[in-house]
PDB file of C-alpha atoms in Angstrom:
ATOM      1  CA  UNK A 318     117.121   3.215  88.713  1.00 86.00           C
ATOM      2  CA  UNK A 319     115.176   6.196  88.715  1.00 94.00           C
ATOM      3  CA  UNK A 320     111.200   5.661  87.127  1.00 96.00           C
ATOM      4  CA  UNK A 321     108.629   8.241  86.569  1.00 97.00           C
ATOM      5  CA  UNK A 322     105.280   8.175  85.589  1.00 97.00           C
ATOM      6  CA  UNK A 323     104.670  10.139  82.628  1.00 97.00           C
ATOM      7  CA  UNK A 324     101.759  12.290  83.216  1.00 97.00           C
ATOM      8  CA  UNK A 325     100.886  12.554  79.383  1.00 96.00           C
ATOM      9  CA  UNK A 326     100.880   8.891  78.483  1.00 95.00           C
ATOM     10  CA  UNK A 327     100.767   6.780  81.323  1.00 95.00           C
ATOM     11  CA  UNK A 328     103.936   5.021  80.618  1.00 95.00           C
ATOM     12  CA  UNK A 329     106.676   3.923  83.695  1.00 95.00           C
ATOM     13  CA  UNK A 330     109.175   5.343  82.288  1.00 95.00           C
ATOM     14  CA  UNK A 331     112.724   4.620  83.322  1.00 94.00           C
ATOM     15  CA  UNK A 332     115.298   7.910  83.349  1.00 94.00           C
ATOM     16  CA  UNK A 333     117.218   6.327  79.939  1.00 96.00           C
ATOM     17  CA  UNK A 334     114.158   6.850  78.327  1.00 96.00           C
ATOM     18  CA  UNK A 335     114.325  10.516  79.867  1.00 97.00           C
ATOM     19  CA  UNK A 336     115.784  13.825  79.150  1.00 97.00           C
ATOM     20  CA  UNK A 337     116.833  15.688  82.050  1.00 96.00           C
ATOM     21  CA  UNK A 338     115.919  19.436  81.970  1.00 95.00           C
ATOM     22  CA  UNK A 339     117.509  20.732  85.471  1.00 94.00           C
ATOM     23  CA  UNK A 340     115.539  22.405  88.293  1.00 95.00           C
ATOM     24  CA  UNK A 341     111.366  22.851  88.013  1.00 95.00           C
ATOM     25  CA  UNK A 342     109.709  26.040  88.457  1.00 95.00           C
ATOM     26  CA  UNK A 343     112.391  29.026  87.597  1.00 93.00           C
ATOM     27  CA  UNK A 344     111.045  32.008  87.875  1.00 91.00           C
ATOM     28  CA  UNK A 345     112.779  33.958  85.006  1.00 91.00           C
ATOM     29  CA  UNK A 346     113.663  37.956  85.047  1.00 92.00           C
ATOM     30  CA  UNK A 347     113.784  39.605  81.538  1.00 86.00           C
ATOM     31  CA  UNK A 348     114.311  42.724  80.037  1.00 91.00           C
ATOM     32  CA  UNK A 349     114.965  45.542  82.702  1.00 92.00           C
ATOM     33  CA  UNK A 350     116.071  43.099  85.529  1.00 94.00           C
ATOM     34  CA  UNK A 351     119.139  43.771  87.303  1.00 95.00           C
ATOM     35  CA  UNK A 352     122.153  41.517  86.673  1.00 94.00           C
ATOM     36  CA  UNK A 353     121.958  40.112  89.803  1.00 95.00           C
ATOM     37  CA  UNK A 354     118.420  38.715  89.279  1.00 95.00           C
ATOM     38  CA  UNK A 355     119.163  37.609  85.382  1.00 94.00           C
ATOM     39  CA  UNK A 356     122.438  35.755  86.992  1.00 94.00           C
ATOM     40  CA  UNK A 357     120.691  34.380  89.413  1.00 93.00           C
ATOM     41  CA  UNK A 358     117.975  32.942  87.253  1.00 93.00           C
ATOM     42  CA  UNK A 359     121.097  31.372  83.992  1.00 93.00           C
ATOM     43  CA  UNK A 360     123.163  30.143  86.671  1.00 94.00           C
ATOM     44  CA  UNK A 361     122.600  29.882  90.424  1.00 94.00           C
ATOM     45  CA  UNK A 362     120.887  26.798  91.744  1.00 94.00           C
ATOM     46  CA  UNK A 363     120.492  25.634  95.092  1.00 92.00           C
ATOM     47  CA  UNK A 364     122.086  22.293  94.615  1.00 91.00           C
ATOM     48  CA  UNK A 365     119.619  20.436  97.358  1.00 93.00           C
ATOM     49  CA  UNK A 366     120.088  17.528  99.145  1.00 95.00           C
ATOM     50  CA  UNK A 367     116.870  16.158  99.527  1.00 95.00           C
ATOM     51  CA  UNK A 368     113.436  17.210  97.896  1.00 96.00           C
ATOM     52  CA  UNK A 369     114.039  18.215  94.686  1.00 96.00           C
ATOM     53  CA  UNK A 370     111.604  19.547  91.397  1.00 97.00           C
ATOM     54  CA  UNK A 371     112.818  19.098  88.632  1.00 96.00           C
ATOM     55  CA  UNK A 372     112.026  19.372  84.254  1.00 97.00           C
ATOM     56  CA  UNK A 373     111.887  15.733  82.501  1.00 98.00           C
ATOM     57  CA  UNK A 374     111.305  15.145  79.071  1.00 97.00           C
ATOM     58  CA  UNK A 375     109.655  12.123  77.472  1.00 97.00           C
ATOM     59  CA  UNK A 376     112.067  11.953  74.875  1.00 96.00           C
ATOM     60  CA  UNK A 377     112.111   7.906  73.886  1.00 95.00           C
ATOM     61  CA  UNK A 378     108.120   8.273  74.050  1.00 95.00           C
ATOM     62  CA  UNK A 379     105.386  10.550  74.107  1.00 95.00           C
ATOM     63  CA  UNK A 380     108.134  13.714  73.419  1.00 95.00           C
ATOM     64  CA  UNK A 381     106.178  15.817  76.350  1.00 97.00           C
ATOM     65  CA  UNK A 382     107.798  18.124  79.128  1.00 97.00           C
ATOM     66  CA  UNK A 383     106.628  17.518  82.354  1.00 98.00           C
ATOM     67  CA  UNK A 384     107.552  18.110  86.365  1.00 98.00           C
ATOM     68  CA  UNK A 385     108.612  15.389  88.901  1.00 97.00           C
ATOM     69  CA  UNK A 386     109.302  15.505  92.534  1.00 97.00           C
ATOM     70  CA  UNK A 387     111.919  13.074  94.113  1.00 96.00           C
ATOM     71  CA  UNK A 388     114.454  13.070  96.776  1.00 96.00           C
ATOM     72  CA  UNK A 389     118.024  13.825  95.424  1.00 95.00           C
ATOM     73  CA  UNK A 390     119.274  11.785  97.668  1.00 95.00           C
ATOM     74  CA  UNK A 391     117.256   8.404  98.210  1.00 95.00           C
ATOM     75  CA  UNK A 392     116.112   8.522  94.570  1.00 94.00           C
ATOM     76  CA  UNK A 393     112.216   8.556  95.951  1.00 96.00           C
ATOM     77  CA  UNK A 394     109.995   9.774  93.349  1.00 97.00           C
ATOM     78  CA  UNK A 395     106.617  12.153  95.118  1.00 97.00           C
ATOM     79  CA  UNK A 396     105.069  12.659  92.340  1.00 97.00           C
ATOM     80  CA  UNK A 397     104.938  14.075  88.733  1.00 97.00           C
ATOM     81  CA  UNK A 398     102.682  16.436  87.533  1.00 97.00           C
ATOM     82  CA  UNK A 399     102.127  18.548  83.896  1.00 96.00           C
ATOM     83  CA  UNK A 400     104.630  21.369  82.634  1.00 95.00           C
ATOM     84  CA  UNK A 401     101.777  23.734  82.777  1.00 94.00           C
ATOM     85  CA  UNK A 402     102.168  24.710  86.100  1.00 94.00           C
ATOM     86  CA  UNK A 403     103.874  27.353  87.998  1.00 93.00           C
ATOM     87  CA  UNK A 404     104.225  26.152  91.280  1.00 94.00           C
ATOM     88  CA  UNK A 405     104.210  22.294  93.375  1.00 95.00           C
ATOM     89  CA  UNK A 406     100.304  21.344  93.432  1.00 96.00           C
ATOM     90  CA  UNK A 407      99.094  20.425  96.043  1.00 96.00           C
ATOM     91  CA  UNK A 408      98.839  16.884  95.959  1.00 96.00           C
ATOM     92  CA  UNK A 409     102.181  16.515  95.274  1.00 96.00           C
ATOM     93  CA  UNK A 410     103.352  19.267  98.171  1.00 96.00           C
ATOM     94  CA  UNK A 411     100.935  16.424 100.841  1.00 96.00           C
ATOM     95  CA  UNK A 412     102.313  13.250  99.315  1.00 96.00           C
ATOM     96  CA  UNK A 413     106.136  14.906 100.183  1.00 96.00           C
ATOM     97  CA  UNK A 414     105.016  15.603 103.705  1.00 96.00           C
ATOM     98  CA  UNK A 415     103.783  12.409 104.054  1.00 96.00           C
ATOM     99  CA  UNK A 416     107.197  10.637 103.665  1.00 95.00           C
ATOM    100  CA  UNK A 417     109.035  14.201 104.752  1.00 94.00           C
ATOM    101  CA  UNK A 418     107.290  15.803 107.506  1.00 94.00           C
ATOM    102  CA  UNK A 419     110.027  18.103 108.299  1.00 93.00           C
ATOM    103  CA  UNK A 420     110.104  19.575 104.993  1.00 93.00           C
ATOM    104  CA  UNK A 421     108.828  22.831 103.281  1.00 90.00           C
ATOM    105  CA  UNK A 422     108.479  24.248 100.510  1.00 87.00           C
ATOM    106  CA  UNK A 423     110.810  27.617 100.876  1.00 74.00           C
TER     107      UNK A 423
ATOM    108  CA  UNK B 476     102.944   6.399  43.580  1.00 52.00           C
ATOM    109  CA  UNK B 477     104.799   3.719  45.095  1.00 51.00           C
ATOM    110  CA  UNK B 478     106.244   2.202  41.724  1.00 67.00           C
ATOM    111  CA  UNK B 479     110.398   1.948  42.413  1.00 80.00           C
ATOM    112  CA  UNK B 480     109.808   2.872  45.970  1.00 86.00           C
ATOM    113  CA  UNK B 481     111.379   0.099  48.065  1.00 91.00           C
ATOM    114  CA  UNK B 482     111.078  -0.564  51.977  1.00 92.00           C
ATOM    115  CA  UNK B 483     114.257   0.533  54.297  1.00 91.00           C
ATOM    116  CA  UNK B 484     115.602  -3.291  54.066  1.00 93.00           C
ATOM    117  CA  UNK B 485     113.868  -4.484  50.844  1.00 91.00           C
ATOM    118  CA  UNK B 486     111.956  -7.638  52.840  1.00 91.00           C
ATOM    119  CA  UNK B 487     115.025  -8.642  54.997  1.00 94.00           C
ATOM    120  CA  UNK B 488     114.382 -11.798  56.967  1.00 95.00           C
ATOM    121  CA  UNK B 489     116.022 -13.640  59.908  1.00 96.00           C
ATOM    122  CA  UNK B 490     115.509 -16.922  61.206  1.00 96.00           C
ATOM    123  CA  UNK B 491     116.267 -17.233  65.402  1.00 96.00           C
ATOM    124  CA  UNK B 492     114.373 -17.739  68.278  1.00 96.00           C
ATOM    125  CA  UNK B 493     111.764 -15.362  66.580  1.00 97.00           C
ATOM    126  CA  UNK B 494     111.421 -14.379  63.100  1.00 97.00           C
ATOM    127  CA  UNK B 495     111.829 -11.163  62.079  1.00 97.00           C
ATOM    128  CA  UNK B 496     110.590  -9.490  58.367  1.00 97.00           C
ATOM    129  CA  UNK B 497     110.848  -6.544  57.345  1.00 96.00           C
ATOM    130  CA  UNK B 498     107.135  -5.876  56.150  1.00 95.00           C
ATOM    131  CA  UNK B 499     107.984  -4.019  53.159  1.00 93.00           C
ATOM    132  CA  UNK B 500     106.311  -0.597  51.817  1.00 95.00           C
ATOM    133  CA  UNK B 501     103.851   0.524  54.434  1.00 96.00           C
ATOM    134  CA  UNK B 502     101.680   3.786  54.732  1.00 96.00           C
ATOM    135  CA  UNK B 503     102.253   5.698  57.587  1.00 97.00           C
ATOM    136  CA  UNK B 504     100.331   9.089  57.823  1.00 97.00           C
ATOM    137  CA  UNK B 505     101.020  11.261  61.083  1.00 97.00           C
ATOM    138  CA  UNK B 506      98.058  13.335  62.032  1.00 97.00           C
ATOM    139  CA  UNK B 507      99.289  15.972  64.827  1.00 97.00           C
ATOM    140  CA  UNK B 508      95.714  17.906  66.359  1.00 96.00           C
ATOM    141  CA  UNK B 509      93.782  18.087  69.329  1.00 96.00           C
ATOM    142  CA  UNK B 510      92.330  14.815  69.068  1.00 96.00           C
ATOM    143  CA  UNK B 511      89.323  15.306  70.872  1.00 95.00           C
ATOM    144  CA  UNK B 512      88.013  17.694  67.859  1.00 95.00           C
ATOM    145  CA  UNK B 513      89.912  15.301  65.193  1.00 95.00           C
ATOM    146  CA  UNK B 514      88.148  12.200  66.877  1.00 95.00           C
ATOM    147  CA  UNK B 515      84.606  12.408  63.847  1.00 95.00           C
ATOM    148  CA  UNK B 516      87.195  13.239  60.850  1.00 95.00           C
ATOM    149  CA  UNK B 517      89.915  10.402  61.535  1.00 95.00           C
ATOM    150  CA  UNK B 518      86.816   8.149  61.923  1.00 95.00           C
ATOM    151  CA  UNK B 519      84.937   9.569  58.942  1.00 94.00           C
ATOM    152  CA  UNK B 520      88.571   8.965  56.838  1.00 95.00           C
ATOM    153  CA  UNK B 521      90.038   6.124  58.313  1.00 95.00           C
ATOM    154  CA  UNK B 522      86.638   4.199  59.298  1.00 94.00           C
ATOM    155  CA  UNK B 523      88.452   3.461  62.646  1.00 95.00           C
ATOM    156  CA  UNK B 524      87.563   5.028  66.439  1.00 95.00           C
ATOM    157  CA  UNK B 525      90.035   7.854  68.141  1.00 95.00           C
ATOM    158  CA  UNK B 526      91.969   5.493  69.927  1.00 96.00           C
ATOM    159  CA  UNK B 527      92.339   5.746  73.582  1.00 96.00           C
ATOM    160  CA  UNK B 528      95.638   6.348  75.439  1.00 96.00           C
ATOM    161  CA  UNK B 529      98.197   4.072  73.954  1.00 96.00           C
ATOM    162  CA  UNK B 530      95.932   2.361  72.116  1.00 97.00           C
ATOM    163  CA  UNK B 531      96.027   0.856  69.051  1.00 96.00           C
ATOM    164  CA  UNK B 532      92.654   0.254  66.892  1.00 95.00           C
ATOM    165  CA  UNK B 533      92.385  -1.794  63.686  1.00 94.00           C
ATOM    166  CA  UNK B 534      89.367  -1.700  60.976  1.00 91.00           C
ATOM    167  CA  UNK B 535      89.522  -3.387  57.641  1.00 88.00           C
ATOM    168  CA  UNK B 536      92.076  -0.938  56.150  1.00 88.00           C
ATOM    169  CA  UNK B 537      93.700   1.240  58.753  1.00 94.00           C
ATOM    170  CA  UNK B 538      94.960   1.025  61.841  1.00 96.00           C
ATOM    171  CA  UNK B 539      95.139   3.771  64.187  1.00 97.00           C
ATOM    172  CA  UNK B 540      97.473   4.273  67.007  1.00 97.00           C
ATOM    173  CA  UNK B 541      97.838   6.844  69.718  1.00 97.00           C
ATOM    174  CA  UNK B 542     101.265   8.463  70.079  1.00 97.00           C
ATOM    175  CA  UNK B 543     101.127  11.059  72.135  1.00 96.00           C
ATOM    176  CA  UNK B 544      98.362  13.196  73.567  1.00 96.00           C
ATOM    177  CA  UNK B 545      98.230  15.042  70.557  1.00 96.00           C
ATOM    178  CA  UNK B 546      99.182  12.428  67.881  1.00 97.00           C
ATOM    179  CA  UNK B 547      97.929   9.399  66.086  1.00 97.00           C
ATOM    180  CA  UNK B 548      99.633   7.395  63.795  1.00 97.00           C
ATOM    181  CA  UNK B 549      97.079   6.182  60.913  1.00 97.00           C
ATOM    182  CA  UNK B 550      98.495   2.718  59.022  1.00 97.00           C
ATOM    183  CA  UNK B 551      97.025   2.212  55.903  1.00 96.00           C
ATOM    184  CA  UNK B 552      97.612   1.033  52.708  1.00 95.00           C
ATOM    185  CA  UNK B 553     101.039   2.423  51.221  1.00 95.00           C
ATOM    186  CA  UNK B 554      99.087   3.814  47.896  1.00 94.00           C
ATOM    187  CA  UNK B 555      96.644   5.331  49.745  1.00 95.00           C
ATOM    188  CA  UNK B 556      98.651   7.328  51.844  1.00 96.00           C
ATOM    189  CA  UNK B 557      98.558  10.549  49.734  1.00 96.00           C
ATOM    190  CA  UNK B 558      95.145  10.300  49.571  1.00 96.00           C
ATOM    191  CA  UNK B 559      94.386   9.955  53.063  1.00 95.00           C
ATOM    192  CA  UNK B 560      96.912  13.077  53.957  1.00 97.00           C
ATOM    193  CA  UNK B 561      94.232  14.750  51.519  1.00 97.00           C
ATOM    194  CA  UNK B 562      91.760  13.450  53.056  1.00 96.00           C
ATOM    195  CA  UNK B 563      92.128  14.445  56.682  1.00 96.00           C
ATOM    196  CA  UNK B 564      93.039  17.681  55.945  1.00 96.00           C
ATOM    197  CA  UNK B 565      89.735  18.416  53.824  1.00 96.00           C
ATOM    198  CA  UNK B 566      87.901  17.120  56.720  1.00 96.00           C
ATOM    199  CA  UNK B 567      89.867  18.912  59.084  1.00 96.00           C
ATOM    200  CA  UNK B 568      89.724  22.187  57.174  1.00 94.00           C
ATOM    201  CA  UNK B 569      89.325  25.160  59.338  1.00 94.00           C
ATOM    202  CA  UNK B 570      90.867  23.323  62.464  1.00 95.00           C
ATOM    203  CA  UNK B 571      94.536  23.305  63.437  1.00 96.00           C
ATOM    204  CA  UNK B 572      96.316  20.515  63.059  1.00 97.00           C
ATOM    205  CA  UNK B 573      99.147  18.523  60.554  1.00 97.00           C
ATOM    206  CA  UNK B 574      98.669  15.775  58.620  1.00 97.00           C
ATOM    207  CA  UNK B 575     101.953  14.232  56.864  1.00 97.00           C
ATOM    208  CA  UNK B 576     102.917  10.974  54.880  1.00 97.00           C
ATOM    209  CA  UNK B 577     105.830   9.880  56.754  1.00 97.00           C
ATOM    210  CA  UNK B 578     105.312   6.842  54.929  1.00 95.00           C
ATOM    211  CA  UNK B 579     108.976   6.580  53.914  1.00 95.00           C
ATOM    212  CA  UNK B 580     110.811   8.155  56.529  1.00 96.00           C
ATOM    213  CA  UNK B 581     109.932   4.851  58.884  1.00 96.00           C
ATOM    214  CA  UNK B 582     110.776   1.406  58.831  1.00 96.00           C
ATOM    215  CA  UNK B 583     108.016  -1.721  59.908  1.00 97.00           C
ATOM    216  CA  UNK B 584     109.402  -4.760  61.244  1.00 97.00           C
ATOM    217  CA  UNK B 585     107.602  -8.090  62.011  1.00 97.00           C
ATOM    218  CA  UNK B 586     108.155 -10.457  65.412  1.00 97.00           C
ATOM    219  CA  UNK B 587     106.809 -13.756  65.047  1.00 97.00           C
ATOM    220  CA  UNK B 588     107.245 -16.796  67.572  1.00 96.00           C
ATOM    221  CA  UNK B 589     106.002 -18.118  70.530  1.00 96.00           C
ATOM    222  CA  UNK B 590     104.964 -15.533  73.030  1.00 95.00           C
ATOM    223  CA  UNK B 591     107.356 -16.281  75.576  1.00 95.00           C
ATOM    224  CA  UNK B 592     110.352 -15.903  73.251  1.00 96.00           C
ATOM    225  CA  UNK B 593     108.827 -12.505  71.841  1.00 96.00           C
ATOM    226  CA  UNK B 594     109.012 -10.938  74.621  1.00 96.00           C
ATOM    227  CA  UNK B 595     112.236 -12.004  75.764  1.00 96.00           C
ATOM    228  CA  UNK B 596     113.734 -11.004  72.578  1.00 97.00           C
ATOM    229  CA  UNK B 597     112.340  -7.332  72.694  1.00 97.00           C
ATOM    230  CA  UNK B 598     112.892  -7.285  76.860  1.00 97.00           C
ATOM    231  CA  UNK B 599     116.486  -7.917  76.236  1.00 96.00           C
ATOM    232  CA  UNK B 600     116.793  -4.398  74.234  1.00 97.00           C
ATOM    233  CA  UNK B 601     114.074  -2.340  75.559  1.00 96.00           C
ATOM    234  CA  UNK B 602     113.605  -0.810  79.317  1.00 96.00           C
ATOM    235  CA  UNK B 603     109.767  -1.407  78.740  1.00 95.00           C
ATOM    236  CA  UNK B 604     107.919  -3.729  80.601  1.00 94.00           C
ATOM    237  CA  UNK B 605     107.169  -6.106  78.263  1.00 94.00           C
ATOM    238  CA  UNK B 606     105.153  -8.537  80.568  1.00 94.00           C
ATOM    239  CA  UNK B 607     102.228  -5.897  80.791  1.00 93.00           C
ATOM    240  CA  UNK B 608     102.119  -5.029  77.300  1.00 95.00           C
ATOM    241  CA  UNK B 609      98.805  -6.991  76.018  1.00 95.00           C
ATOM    242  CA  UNK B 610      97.742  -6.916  72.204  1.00 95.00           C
ATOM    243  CA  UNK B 611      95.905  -3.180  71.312  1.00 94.00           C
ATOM    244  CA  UNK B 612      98.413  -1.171  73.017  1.00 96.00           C
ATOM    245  CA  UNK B 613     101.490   0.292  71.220  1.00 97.00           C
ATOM    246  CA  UNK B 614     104.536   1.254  73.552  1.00 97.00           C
ATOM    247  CA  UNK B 615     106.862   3.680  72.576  1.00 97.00           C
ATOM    248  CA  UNK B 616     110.305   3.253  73.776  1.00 96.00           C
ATOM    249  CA  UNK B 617     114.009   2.498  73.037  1.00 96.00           C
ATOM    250  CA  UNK B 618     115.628  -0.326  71.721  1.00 97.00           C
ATOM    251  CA  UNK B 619     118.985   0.346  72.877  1.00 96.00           C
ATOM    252  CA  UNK B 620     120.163   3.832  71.378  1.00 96.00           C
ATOM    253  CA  UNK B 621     116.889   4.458  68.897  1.00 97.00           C
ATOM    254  CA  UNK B 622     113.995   5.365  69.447  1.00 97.00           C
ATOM    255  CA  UNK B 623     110.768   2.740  68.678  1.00 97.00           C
ATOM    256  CA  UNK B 624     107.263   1.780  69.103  1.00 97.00           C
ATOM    257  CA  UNK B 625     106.445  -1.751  69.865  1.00 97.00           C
ATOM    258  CA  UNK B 626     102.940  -3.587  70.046  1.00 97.00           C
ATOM    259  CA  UNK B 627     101.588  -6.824  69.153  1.00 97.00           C
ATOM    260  CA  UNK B 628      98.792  -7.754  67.046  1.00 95.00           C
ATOM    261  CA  UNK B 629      98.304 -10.944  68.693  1.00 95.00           C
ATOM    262  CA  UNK B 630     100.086 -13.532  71.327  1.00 94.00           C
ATOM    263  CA  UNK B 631     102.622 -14.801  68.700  1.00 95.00           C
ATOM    264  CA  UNK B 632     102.745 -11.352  66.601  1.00 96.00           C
ATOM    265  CA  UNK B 633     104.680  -8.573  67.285  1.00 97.00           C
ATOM    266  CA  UNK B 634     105.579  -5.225  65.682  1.00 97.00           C
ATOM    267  CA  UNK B 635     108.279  -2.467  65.749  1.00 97.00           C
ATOM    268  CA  UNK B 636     108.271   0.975  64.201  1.00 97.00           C
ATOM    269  CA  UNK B 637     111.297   2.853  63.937  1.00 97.00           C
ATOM    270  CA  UNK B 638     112.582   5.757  62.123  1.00 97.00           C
ATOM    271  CA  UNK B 639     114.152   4.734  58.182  1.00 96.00           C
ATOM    272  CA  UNK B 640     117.571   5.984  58.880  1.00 97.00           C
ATOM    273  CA  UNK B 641     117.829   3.379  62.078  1.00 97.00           C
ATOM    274  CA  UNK B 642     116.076   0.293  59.909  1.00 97.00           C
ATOM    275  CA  UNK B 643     119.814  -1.548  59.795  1.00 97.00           C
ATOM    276  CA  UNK B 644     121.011  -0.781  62.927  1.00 97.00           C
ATOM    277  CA  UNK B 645     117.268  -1.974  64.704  1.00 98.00           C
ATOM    278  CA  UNK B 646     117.129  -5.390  62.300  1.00 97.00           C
ATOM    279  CA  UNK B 647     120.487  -6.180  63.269  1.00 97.00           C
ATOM    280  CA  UNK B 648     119.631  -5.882  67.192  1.00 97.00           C
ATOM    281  CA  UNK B 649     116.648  -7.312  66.583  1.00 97.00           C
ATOM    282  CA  UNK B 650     118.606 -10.375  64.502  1.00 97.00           C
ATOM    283  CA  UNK B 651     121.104 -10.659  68.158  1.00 97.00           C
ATOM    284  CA  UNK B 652     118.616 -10.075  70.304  1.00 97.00           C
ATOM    285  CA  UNK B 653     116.605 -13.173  69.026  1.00 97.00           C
ATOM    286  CA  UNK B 654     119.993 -15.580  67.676  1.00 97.00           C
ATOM    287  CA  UNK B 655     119.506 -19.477  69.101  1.00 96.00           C
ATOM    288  CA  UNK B 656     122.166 -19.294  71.063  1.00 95.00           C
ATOM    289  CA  UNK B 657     120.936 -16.370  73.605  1.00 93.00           C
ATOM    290  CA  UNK B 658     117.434 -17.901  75.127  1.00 93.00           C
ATOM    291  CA  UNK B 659     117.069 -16.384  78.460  1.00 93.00           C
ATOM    292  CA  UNK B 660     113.678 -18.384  79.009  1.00 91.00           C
ATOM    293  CA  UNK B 661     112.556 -15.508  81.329  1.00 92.00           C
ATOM    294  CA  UNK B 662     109.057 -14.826  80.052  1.00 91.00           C
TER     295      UNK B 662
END
């Protein structure tokens, strides 16, 4: 079973009391993009095997968004960190390279 | 105001391992702000402290409990619930935030028993760690499909909030959970 720690409320929070909200960190083209960018953006995603960000929701608790880091395929959770951000922080980047120290962020 | 108002299961009871009520008409007033600012009127209102993360505080006629990081739940009195929705938001004038009597849209059950068999009962239905939770925190969580907040207000007293429209369906699991017949003895 897959448990996060919501940042918001503290609470170990098992995925059934979790909404999943696909892949972490999009970065999203808008008006005047080219269709290849906008398509890219709705629908192509890399599918990883491995380290993997990802959008939770709280849903069964505190109702709050927030990011997680885990291994798609062990089910090994790095870390999870607030919505607000844009990118991995850095804590959460070491504590994968820790446990991963062949990986990077591309 | 609450004359012909009834509670979601007019003061159903069951006997089992653990006794469950409903409690009847209860005030419920959600208060939706940055708490931090909030934290003097809800005190000034309610008489009771901010409560901290997952918290629950009592004073003589409120309770306050901490739902998310920018919501408290505020238990009161179920007559004086109007009054304190008026309340907060005259203190909070000029300050964003939402105050609503939700009163009636949410159902209050009762868990008494010996400890042990109170938190078997709930542990069979919820994915919450129920050996951690002390007295003065709330948990929100499932029970099974719906959505709930549990706490207790002491060892052999327990409590479950859930939304009105779920009141049957959560008294009934409640009522399985805690029939003689299914002691687990795990807690």
């Amino acid at each position: 079973m897959l448990t996060f720690q919501c940042p918001y409320c503290g609470v170990q929070a098992c995925e059934t009391e979790l909404a999943a909200g696909g892949e972490a960190h999009l970065k999203r083209f808008g008006p005047g993009s080219s269709d290849e960018d906008f398509e890219g953006y709705l629908f192509l995603r890399p599918n990883v095997k491995g380290v993997h960000f990802e959008r939770w929701r709280h849903a069964m608790g505190c109702g709050k968004w927030f990011l997680a880091a885990r291994c798609t395929a062990t089910l090994e959770v790095f870390g999870t960190y607030p919505a607000q951000t844009t990118e991995p922080p850095p804590e959460i980047i070491a504590a994968i390279k820790a446990r991963r120290p062949d990986w990077s962020l591309s | 105001m609450s004359e012909g108002r009834v509670s979601a299961l007019g003061g159903a009871q069951s006997q089992g391992l653990v006794n469950i009520r409903d409690i009847g008409l209860q005030g419920m007033v959600s208060l939706r702000a940055d708490l931090a600012q909030a934290a003097k009127a809800v005190e000034q209102v309610t008489g009771v402290a901010m409560p901290a993360m997952r918290a629950i505080t009592s004073g003589k006629a409120c309770s306050v409990a901490w739902m998310s990081p920018d919501e408290v739940l505020i238990l009161c009195d179920h007559a004086q619930a109007d009054g304190m929705v008026t309340a907060l938001s005259k203190a909070l004038a000029g300050q964003h935030h939402l105050a609503v009597n939700v009163s009636d849209a949410r159902a209050l059950f009762g868990l008494s028993g010996p400890e042990g068999a109170l938190r078997d009962v709930l542990s069979k239905i919820t994915p919450a760690d129920l050996t951690t939770l002390a007295p003065g925190e709330m948990r929100r969580t499932r029970l099974q499909q719906v959505a709930a907040a549990i706490w207790f207000e002491t060892e052999a007293e327990a409590r479950v909030i859930c939304f009105r429209s779920v009141a049957r369906y959560v008294f009934d699991l409640l009522a399985m959970s805690a029939h003689t017949s299914g002691a687990v003895g795990h807690h």
